[in-house]
Coordinates of C-alpha atoms in Angstrom, one line a residue:
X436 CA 110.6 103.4 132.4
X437 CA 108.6 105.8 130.4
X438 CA 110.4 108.5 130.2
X439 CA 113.3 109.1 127.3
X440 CA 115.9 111.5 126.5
X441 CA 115.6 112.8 122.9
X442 CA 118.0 115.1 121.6
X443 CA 115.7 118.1 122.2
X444 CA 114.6 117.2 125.6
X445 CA 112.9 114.2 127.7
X446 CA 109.3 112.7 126.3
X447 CA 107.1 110.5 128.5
X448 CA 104.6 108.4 126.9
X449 CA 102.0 106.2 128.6
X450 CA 102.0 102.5 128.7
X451 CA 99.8 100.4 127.0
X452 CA 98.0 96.8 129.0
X453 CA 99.8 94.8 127.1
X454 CA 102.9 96.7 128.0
X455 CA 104.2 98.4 125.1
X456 CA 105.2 102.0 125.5
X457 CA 103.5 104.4 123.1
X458 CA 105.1 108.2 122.8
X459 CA 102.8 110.2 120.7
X460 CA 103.3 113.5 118.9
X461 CA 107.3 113.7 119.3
X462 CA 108.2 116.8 117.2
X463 CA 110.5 115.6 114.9
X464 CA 111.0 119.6 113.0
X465 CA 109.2 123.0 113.7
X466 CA 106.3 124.3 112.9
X467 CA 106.2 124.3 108.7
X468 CA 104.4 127.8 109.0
X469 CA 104.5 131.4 108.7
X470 CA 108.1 132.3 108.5
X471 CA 108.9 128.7 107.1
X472 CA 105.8 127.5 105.4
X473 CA 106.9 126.3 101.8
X474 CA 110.4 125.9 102.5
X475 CA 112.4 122.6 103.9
X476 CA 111.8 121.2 107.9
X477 CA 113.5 122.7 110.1
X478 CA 114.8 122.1 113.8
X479 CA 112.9 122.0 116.6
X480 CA 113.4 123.8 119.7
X481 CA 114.1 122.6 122.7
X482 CA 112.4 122.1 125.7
X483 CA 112.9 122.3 129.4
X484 CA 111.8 119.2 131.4
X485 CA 109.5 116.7 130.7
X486 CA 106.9 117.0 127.8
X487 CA 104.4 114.7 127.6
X488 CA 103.7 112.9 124.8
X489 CA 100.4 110.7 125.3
X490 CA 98.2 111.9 122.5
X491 CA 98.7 111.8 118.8
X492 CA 99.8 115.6 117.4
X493 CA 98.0 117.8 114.9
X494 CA 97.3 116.4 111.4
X495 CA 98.8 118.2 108.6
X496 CA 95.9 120.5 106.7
X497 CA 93.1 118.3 105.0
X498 CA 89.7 118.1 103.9
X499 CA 89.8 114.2 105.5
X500 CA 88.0 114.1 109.0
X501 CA 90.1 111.3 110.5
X502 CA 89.2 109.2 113.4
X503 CA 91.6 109.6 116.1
X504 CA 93.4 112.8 114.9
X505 CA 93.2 116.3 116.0
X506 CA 92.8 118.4 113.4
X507 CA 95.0 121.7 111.9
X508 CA 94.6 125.1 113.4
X509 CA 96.4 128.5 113.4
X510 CA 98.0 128.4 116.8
X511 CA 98.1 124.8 116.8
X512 CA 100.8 124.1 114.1
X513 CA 102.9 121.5 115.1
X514 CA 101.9 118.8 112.3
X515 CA 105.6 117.1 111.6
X516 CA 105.2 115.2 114.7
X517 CA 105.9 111.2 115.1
X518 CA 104.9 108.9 117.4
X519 CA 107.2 105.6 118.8
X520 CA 105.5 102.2 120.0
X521 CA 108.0 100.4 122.3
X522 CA 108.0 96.5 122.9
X523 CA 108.2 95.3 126.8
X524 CA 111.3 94.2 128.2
X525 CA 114.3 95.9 128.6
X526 CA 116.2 95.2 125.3
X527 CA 118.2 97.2 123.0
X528 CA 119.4 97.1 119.3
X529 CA 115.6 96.1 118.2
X530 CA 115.1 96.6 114.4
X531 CA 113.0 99.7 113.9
X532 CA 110.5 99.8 111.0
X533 CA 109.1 103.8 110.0
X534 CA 105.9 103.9 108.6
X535 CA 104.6 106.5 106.4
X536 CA 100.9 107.0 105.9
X537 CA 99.4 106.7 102.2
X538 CA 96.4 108.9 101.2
X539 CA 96.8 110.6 97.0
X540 CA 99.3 112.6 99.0
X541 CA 96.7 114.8 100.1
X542 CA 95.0 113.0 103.5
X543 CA 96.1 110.5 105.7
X544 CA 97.2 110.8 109.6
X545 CA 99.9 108.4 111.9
X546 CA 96.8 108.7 114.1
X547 CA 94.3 106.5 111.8
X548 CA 93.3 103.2 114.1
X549 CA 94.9 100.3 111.6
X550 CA 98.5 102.2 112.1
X551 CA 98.3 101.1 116.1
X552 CA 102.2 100.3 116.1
X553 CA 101.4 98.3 119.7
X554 CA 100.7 94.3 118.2
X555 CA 103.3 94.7 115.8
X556 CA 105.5 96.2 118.7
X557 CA 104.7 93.3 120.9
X558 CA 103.9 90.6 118.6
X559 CA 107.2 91.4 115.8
X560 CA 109.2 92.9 118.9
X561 CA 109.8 96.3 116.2
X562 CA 110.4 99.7 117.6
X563 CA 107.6 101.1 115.1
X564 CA 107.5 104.8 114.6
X565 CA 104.6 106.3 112.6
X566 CA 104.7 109.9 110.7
X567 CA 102.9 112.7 109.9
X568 CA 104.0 114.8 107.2
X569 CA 102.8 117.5 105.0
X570 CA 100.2 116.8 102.4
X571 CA 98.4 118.4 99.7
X572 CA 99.8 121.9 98.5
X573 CA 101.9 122.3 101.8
X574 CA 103.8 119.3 100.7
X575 CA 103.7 118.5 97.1
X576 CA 102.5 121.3 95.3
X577 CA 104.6 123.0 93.4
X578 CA 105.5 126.8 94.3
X579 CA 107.9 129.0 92.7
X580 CA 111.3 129.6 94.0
X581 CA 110.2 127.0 96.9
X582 CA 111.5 123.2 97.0
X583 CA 109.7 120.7 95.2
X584 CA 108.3 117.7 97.4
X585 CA 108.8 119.4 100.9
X586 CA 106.3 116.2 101.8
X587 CA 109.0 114.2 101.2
X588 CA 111.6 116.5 102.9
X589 CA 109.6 116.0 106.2
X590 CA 110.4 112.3 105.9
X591 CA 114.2 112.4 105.5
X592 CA 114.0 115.1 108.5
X593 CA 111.9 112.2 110.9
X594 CA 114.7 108.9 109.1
X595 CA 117.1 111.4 110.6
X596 CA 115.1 111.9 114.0
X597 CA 115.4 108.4 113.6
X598 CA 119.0 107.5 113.7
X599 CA 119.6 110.4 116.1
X600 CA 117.2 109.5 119.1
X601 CA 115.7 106.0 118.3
X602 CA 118.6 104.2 120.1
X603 CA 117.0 105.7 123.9
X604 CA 114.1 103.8 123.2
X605 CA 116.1 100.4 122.6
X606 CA 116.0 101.0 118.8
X607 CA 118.9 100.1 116.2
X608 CA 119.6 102.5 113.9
X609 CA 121.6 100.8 111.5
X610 CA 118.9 98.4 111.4
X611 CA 116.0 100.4 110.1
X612 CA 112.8 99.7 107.6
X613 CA 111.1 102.7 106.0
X614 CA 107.4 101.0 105.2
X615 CA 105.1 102.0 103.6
X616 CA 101.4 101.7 101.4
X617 CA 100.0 103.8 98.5
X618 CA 101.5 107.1 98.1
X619 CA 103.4 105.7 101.5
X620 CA 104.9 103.0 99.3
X621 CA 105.6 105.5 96.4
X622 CA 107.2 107.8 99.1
X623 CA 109.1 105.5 100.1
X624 CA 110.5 104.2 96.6
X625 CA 111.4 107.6 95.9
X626 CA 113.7 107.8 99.4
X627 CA 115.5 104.9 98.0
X628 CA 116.7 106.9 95.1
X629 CA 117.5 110.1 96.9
X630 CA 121.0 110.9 98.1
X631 CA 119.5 112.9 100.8
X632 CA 118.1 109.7 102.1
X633 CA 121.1 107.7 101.5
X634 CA 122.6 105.5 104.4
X635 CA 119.0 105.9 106.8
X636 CA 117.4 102.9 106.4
X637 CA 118.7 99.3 105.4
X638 CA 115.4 98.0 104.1
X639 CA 112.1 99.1 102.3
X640 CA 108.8 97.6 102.6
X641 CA 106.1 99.3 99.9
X642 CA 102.5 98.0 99.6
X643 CA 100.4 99.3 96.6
X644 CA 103.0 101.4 95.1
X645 CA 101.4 104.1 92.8
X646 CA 102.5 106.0 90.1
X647 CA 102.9 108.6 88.6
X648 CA 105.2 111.2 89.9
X649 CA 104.9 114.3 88.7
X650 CA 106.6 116.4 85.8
X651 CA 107.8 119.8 87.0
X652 CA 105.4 121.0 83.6
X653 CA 102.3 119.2 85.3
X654 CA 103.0 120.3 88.6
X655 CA 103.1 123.8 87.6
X656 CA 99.9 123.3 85.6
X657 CA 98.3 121.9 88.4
X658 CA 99.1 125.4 90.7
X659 CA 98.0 127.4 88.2
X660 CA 94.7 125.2 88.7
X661 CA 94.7 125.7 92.3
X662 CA 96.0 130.0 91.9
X663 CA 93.1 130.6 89.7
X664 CA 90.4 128.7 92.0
X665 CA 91.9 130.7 95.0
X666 CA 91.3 133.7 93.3
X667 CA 94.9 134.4 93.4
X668 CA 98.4 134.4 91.1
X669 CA 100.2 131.7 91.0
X670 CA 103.0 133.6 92.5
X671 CA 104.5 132.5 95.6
X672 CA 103.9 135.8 97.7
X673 CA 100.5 135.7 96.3
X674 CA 100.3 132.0 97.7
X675 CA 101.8 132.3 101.0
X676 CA 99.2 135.0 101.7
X677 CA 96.4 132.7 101.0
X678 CA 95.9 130.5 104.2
X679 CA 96.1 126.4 104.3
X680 CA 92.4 126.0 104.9
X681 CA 91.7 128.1 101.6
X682 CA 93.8 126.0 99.4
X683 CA 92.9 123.1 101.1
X684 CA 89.3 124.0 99.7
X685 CA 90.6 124.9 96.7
X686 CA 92.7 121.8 95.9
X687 CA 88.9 120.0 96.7
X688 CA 87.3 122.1 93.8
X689 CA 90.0 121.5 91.3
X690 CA 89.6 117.4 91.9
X691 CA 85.7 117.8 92.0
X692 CA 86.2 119.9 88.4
X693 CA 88.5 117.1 87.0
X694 CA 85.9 114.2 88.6
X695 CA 83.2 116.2 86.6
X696 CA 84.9 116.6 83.4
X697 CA 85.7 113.7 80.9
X698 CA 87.8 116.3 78.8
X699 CA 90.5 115.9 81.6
X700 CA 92.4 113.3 80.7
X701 CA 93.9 110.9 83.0
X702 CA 92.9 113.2 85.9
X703 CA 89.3 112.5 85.3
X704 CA 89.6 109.1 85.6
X705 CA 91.9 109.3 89.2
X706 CA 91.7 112.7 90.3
X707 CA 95.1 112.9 92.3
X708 CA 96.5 116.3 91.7
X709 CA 99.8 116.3 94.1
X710 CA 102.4 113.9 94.3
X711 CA 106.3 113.3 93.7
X712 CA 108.1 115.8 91.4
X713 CA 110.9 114.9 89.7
X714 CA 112.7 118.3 89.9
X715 CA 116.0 117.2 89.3
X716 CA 117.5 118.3 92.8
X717 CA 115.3 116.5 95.5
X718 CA 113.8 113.7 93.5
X719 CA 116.7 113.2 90.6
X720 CA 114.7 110.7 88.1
X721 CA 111.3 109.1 88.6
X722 CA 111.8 106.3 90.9
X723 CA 111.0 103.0 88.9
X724 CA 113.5 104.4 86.3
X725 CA 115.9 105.4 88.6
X726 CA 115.5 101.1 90.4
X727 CA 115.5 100.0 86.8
X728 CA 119.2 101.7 86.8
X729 CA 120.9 100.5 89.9
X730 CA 119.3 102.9 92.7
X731 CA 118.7 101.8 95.9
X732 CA 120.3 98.6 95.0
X733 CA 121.5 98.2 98.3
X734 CA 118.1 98.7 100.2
X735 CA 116.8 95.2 100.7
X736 CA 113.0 95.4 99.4
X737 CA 109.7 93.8 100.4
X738 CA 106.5 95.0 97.6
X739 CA 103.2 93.7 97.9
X740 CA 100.0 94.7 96.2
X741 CA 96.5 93.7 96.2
X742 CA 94.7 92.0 93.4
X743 CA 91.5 94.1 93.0
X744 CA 92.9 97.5 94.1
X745 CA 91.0 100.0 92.3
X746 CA 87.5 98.2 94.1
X747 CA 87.9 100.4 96.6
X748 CA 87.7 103.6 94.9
X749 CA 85.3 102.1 93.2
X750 CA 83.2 101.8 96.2
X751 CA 84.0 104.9 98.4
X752 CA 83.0 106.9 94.7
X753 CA 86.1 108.2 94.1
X754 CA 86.5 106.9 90.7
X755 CA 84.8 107.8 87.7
X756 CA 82.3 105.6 86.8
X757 CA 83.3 103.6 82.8
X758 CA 80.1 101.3 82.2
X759 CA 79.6 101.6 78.2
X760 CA 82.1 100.3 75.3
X761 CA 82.8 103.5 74.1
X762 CA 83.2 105.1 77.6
X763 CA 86.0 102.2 77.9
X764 CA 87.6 102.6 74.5
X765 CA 87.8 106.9 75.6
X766 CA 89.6 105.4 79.0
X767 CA 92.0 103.6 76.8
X768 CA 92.9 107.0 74.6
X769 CA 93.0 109.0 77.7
X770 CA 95.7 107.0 79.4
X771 CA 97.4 105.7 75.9
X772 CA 97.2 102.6 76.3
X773 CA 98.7 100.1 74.2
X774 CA 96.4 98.7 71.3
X775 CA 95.2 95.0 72.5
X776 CA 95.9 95.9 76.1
X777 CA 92.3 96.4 77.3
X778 CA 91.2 93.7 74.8
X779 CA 93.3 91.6 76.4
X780 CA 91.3 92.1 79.5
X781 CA 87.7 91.8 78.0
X782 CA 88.7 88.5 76.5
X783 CA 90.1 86.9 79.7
X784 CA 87.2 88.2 81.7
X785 CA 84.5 87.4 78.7
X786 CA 81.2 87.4 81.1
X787 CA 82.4 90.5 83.4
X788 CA 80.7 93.5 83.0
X789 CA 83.0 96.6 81.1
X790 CA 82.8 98.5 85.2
X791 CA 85.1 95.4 86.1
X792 CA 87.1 95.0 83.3
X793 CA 88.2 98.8 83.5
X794 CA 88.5 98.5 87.2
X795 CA 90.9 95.7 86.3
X796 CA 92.8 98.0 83.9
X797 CA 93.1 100.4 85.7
X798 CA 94.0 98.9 89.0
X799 CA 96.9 96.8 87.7
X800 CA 97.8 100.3 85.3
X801 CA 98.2 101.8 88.9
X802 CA 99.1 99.9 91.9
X803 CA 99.4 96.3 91.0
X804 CA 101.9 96.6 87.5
X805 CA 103.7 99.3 88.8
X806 CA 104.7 97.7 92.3
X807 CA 105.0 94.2 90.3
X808 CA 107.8 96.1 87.7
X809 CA 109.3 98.0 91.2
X810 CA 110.3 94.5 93.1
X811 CA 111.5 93.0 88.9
X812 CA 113.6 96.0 88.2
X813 CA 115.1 95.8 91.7
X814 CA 115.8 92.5 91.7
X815 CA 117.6 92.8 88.1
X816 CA 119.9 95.6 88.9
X817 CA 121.0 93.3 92.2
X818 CA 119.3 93.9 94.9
X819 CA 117.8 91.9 97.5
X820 CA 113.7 91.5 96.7
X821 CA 110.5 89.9 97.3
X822 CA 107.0 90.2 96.2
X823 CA 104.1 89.1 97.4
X824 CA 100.1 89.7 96.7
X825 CA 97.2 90.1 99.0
X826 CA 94.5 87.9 97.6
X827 CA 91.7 87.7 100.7
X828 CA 88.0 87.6 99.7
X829 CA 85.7 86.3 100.7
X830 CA 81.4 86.3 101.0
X831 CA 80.3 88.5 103.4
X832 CA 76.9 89.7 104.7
X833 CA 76.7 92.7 102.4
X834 CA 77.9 90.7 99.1
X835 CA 81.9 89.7 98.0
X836 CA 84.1 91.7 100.3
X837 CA 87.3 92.0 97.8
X838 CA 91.0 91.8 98.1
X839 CA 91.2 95.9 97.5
X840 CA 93.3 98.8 98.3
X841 CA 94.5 99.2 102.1
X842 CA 92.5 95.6 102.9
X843 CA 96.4 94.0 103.7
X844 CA 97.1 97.3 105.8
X845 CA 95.4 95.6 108.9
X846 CA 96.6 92.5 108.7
X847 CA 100.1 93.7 108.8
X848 CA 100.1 95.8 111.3
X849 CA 98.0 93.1 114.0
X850 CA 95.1 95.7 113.6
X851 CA 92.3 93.2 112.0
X852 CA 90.1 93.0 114.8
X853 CA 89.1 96.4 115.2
X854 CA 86.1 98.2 114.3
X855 CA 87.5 101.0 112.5
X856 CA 88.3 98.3 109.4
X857 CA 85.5 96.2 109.1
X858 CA 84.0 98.0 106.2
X859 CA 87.9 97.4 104.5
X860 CA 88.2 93.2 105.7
X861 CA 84.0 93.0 105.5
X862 CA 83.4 92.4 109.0
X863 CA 84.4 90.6 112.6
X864 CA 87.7 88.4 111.3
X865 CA 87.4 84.8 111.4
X866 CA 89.9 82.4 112.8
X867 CA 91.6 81.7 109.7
X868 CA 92.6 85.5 109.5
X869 CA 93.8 85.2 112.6
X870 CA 96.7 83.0 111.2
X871 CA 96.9 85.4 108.3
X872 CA 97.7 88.3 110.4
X873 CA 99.9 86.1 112.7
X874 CA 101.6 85.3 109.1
X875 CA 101.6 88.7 108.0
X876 CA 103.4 90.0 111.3
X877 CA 106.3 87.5 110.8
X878 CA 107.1 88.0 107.5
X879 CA 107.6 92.1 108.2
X880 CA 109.1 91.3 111.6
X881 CA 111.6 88.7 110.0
X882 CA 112.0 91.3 107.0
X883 CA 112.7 94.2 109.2
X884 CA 115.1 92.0 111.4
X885 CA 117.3 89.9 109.6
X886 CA 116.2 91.0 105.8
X887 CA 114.0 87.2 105.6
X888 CA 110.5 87.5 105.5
X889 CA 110.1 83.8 105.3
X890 CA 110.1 83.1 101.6
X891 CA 112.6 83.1 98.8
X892 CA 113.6 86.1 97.0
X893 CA 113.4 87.1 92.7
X894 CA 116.2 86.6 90.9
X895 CA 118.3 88.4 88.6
X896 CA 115.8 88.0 86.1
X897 CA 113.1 89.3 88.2
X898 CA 111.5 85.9 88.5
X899 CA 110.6 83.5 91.5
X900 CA 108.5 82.5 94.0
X901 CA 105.7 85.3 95.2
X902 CA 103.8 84.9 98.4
X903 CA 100.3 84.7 98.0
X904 CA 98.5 86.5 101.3
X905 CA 94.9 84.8 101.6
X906 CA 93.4 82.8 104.4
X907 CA 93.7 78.7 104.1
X908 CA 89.8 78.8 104.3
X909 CA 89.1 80.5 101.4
X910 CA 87.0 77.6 100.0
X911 CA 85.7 78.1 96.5
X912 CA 87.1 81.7 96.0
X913 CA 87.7 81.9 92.1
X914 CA 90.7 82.6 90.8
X915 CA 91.5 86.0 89.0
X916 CA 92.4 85.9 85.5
X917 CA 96.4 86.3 85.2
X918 CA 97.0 89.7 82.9
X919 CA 100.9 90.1 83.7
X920 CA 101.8 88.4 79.9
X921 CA 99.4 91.1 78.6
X922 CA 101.6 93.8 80.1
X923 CA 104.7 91.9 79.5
X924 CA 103.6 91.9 75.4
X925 CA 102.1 95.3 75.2
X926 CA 105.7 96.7 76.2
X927 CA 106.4 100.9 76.8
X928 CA 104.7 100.4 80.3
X929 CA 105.6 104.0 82.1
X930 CA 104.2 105.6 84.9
X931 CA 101.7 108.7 84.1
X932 CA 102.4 112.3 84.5
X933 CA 106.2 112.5 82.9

């Protein structure tokens, strides 16, 4: 049957050949515009009869062009939609697993080709359901006398869509994952600390959490940014009248004037001007701090991270370019850095060039040491954790294809052999990533299921065994130099931006 009953009417999706069911574009809240744009989700309305649901809804605004996903219009507004991949056979009570798109919280789509839910449907037998949510200013930046994080507002409204309706389409909804990578993960990690996300999911996965969130002081700084490129005051009448498109183009020339200017700080460095706010109300306390206490102690949690993250923004030229001593020694000051910290680096990577080494830094500063101190802190206050790393590279025809940001994204989700993600794996997979995804699958399938993804979890020191993700054909690939005792010594780690 392809037709389900939702609580605001019946949704038909289309069948796949392998036989999963894929609903696309469920509205999961109204409309964030006009009379509700800036303020918290609201209810959909229903409908009469049958709506179909067999292509992926309206992206959130963006400057991204994303394969796959129709893009943002007035008229055609309806961007908190989700979308629900359902195995074959006629079982209920299957764990569910939400996923929720990364992207510097200003891009990203459910739509994109490696978030296909149907292998990891019919291979992890998963209800998957994929989100969109608002992004950029509509979702993150800060307005006055408006909620803070309304981004992350949509994604308690679609965990509650969840538990309401997921049950019609054989789904458990005591027995839901919220899953993530990047700001995905991040988003995630903050859910687990907020009470208005409390009792929704059992379980967390979060690959490549990043920090920081945001201080309500740098959030405000960053509107005034944005007012004055609009042209406008950084009122909230004054922004309401100024329409999604514009600030989406004006968001793009405050990044491109921090990308430009090496008097900006940390912002010059990774030019992500929108993320988690921790207001007080929504977000309490920034979310590492808030695990370190006890938060979200009883959300079982899965972290991995990659081991050469920041190569990818690297390479797609989103990162500022640090090639000289003193360009590397400014990078330190700007992020405050602990003294010995980056000579740490330069002495266990003594023939690397300084672009590596401060890739390195700034990779584990971002992604890799804050997940790693995520899953420790966790684990220490009693929860249930693992950790693993995604350590894949390997020589391709274009040079060393590297384990970097989003590469593990594909092979989680059974998605490997497509085209769209051959630039991030480095071409057509080979047999022994095969077994890597087939791997990859089980772990989040037995994670999602029973809590068990196959491997032992930290203790209540935050030590133990961690998964290494890497194909068993790896041959000669060297191994990276191991920085966590410089972190551990250098001591103070915090996330940016508070």
């Amino acid at each position: 049957m392809d037709v389900f009953r939702t609580r605001d009417g019946l949704v038909r999706g289309r069948r796949t050949t392998d036989g999963v069911v894929a609903v696309l574009g469920v509205p999961y809240a109204a409309p964030p515009f006009a009379a509700g744009r800036f303020h918290e989700p609201r209810p959909v309305a229903p409908w009469e009869g049958v709506r179909e649901c067999v292509d992926f809804g309206v992206i959130a605004p963006q400057s991204a062009e994303l394969p796959g996903a129709p893009t943002w219009s007035p008229g055609d507004e309806d961007v908190l939609t989700l979308n629900v991949w359902v195995p074959p056979g006629d079982v209920t009570c299957r764990p569910v697993l939400v996923w929720i798109h990364g992207g510097a919280y200003t891009f990203g789509s459910s739509a994109q080709p490696d978030f296909d839910g149907s292998a990891l449907a019919r291979d992890g037998g998963l209800v998957v359901v994929t989100i969109n949510y608002r992004v950029g200013f509509e979702g993150f930046g800060h307005v006055p006398g408006a909620p803070d994080n309304r981004g992350l507002l949509d994604q308690v409204a679609a965990l509650r869509w969840v538990r309401e309706n997921v049950g019609a389409f054989g789904g458990d909804p005591d027995n839901v994952t919220a899953a993530g990578q990047s700001a995905g993960a991040t988003s995630v990690a903050c859910l687990m600390v907020m009470d208005r996300a409390e009792g929704l999911f059992r379980r967390a996965i979060a690959h490549s959490a990043v920090g920081p969130c945001f201080s309500t002081a740098l959030a405000q700084e960053v509107t005034a940014r944005l007012a004055a490129a609009a042209g406008v005051p950084a009122t909230a009448d004054a922004l309401a009248a100024v329409s999604p498109h514009a600030l989406v183009a004006a968001s793009d020339e405050v990044v491109d004037a921090c990308r430009r200017d090496p008097g900006s700080g940390h912002l010059h460095y990774d030019p992500v001007v929108y993320g988690p706010v921790v207001d007080g109300a929504v977000l309490p306390e920034e979310p590492l701090a808030a695990i370190a206490a006890g938060g979200g102690a009883g959300v079982d949690l899965l972290v991995c991270h990659t081991t050469e993250e920041y190569r990818l923004l690297d390479a797609v030229g989103s990162s500022a370019k640090v090639t000289t001593a003193e360009q590397l020694d400014r990078f330190r000051h700007d992020f405050g850095l602990p003294d010995g910290l980056v000579a740490g680096y330069r002495a266990l990577m003594p023939d690397a060039p300084v672009l590596d080494v401060y890739l390195a830094v700034l990779g584990d500063l971002m992604f890799g040491e804050y997940s790693s101190r995520l899953a420790e802190s966790h684990a220490r206050t009693g929860g249930r954790t693992f950790l693993s790393r995604f350590d894949r590279r390997r020589k391709g025809p274009h040079g060393e294809v590297r384990a970097w940001h989003c590469a593990d994204v594909p092979f989680a989700f059974g998605n490997h052999e497509l085209d769209a993600v051959e630039f991030l794996i480095g071409g057509p997979p080979s047999p022994a990533d095969h077994r890597l995804s087939r791997d990859m699958v089980a772990a989040w399938a037995g994670f999602a299921g029973s809590g068990d993804p196959g491997w032992q979890p930290l203790d209540t020191t935050g030590t133990g065994p961690v998964r290494i993700w890497a194909p068993d054909d790896a041959g000669e690939r060297p191994e990276l130099p191991n920085t966590r005792a410089l972190w551990r010594d250098a001591g103070g780690y915090r996330p940016l931006g508070l």
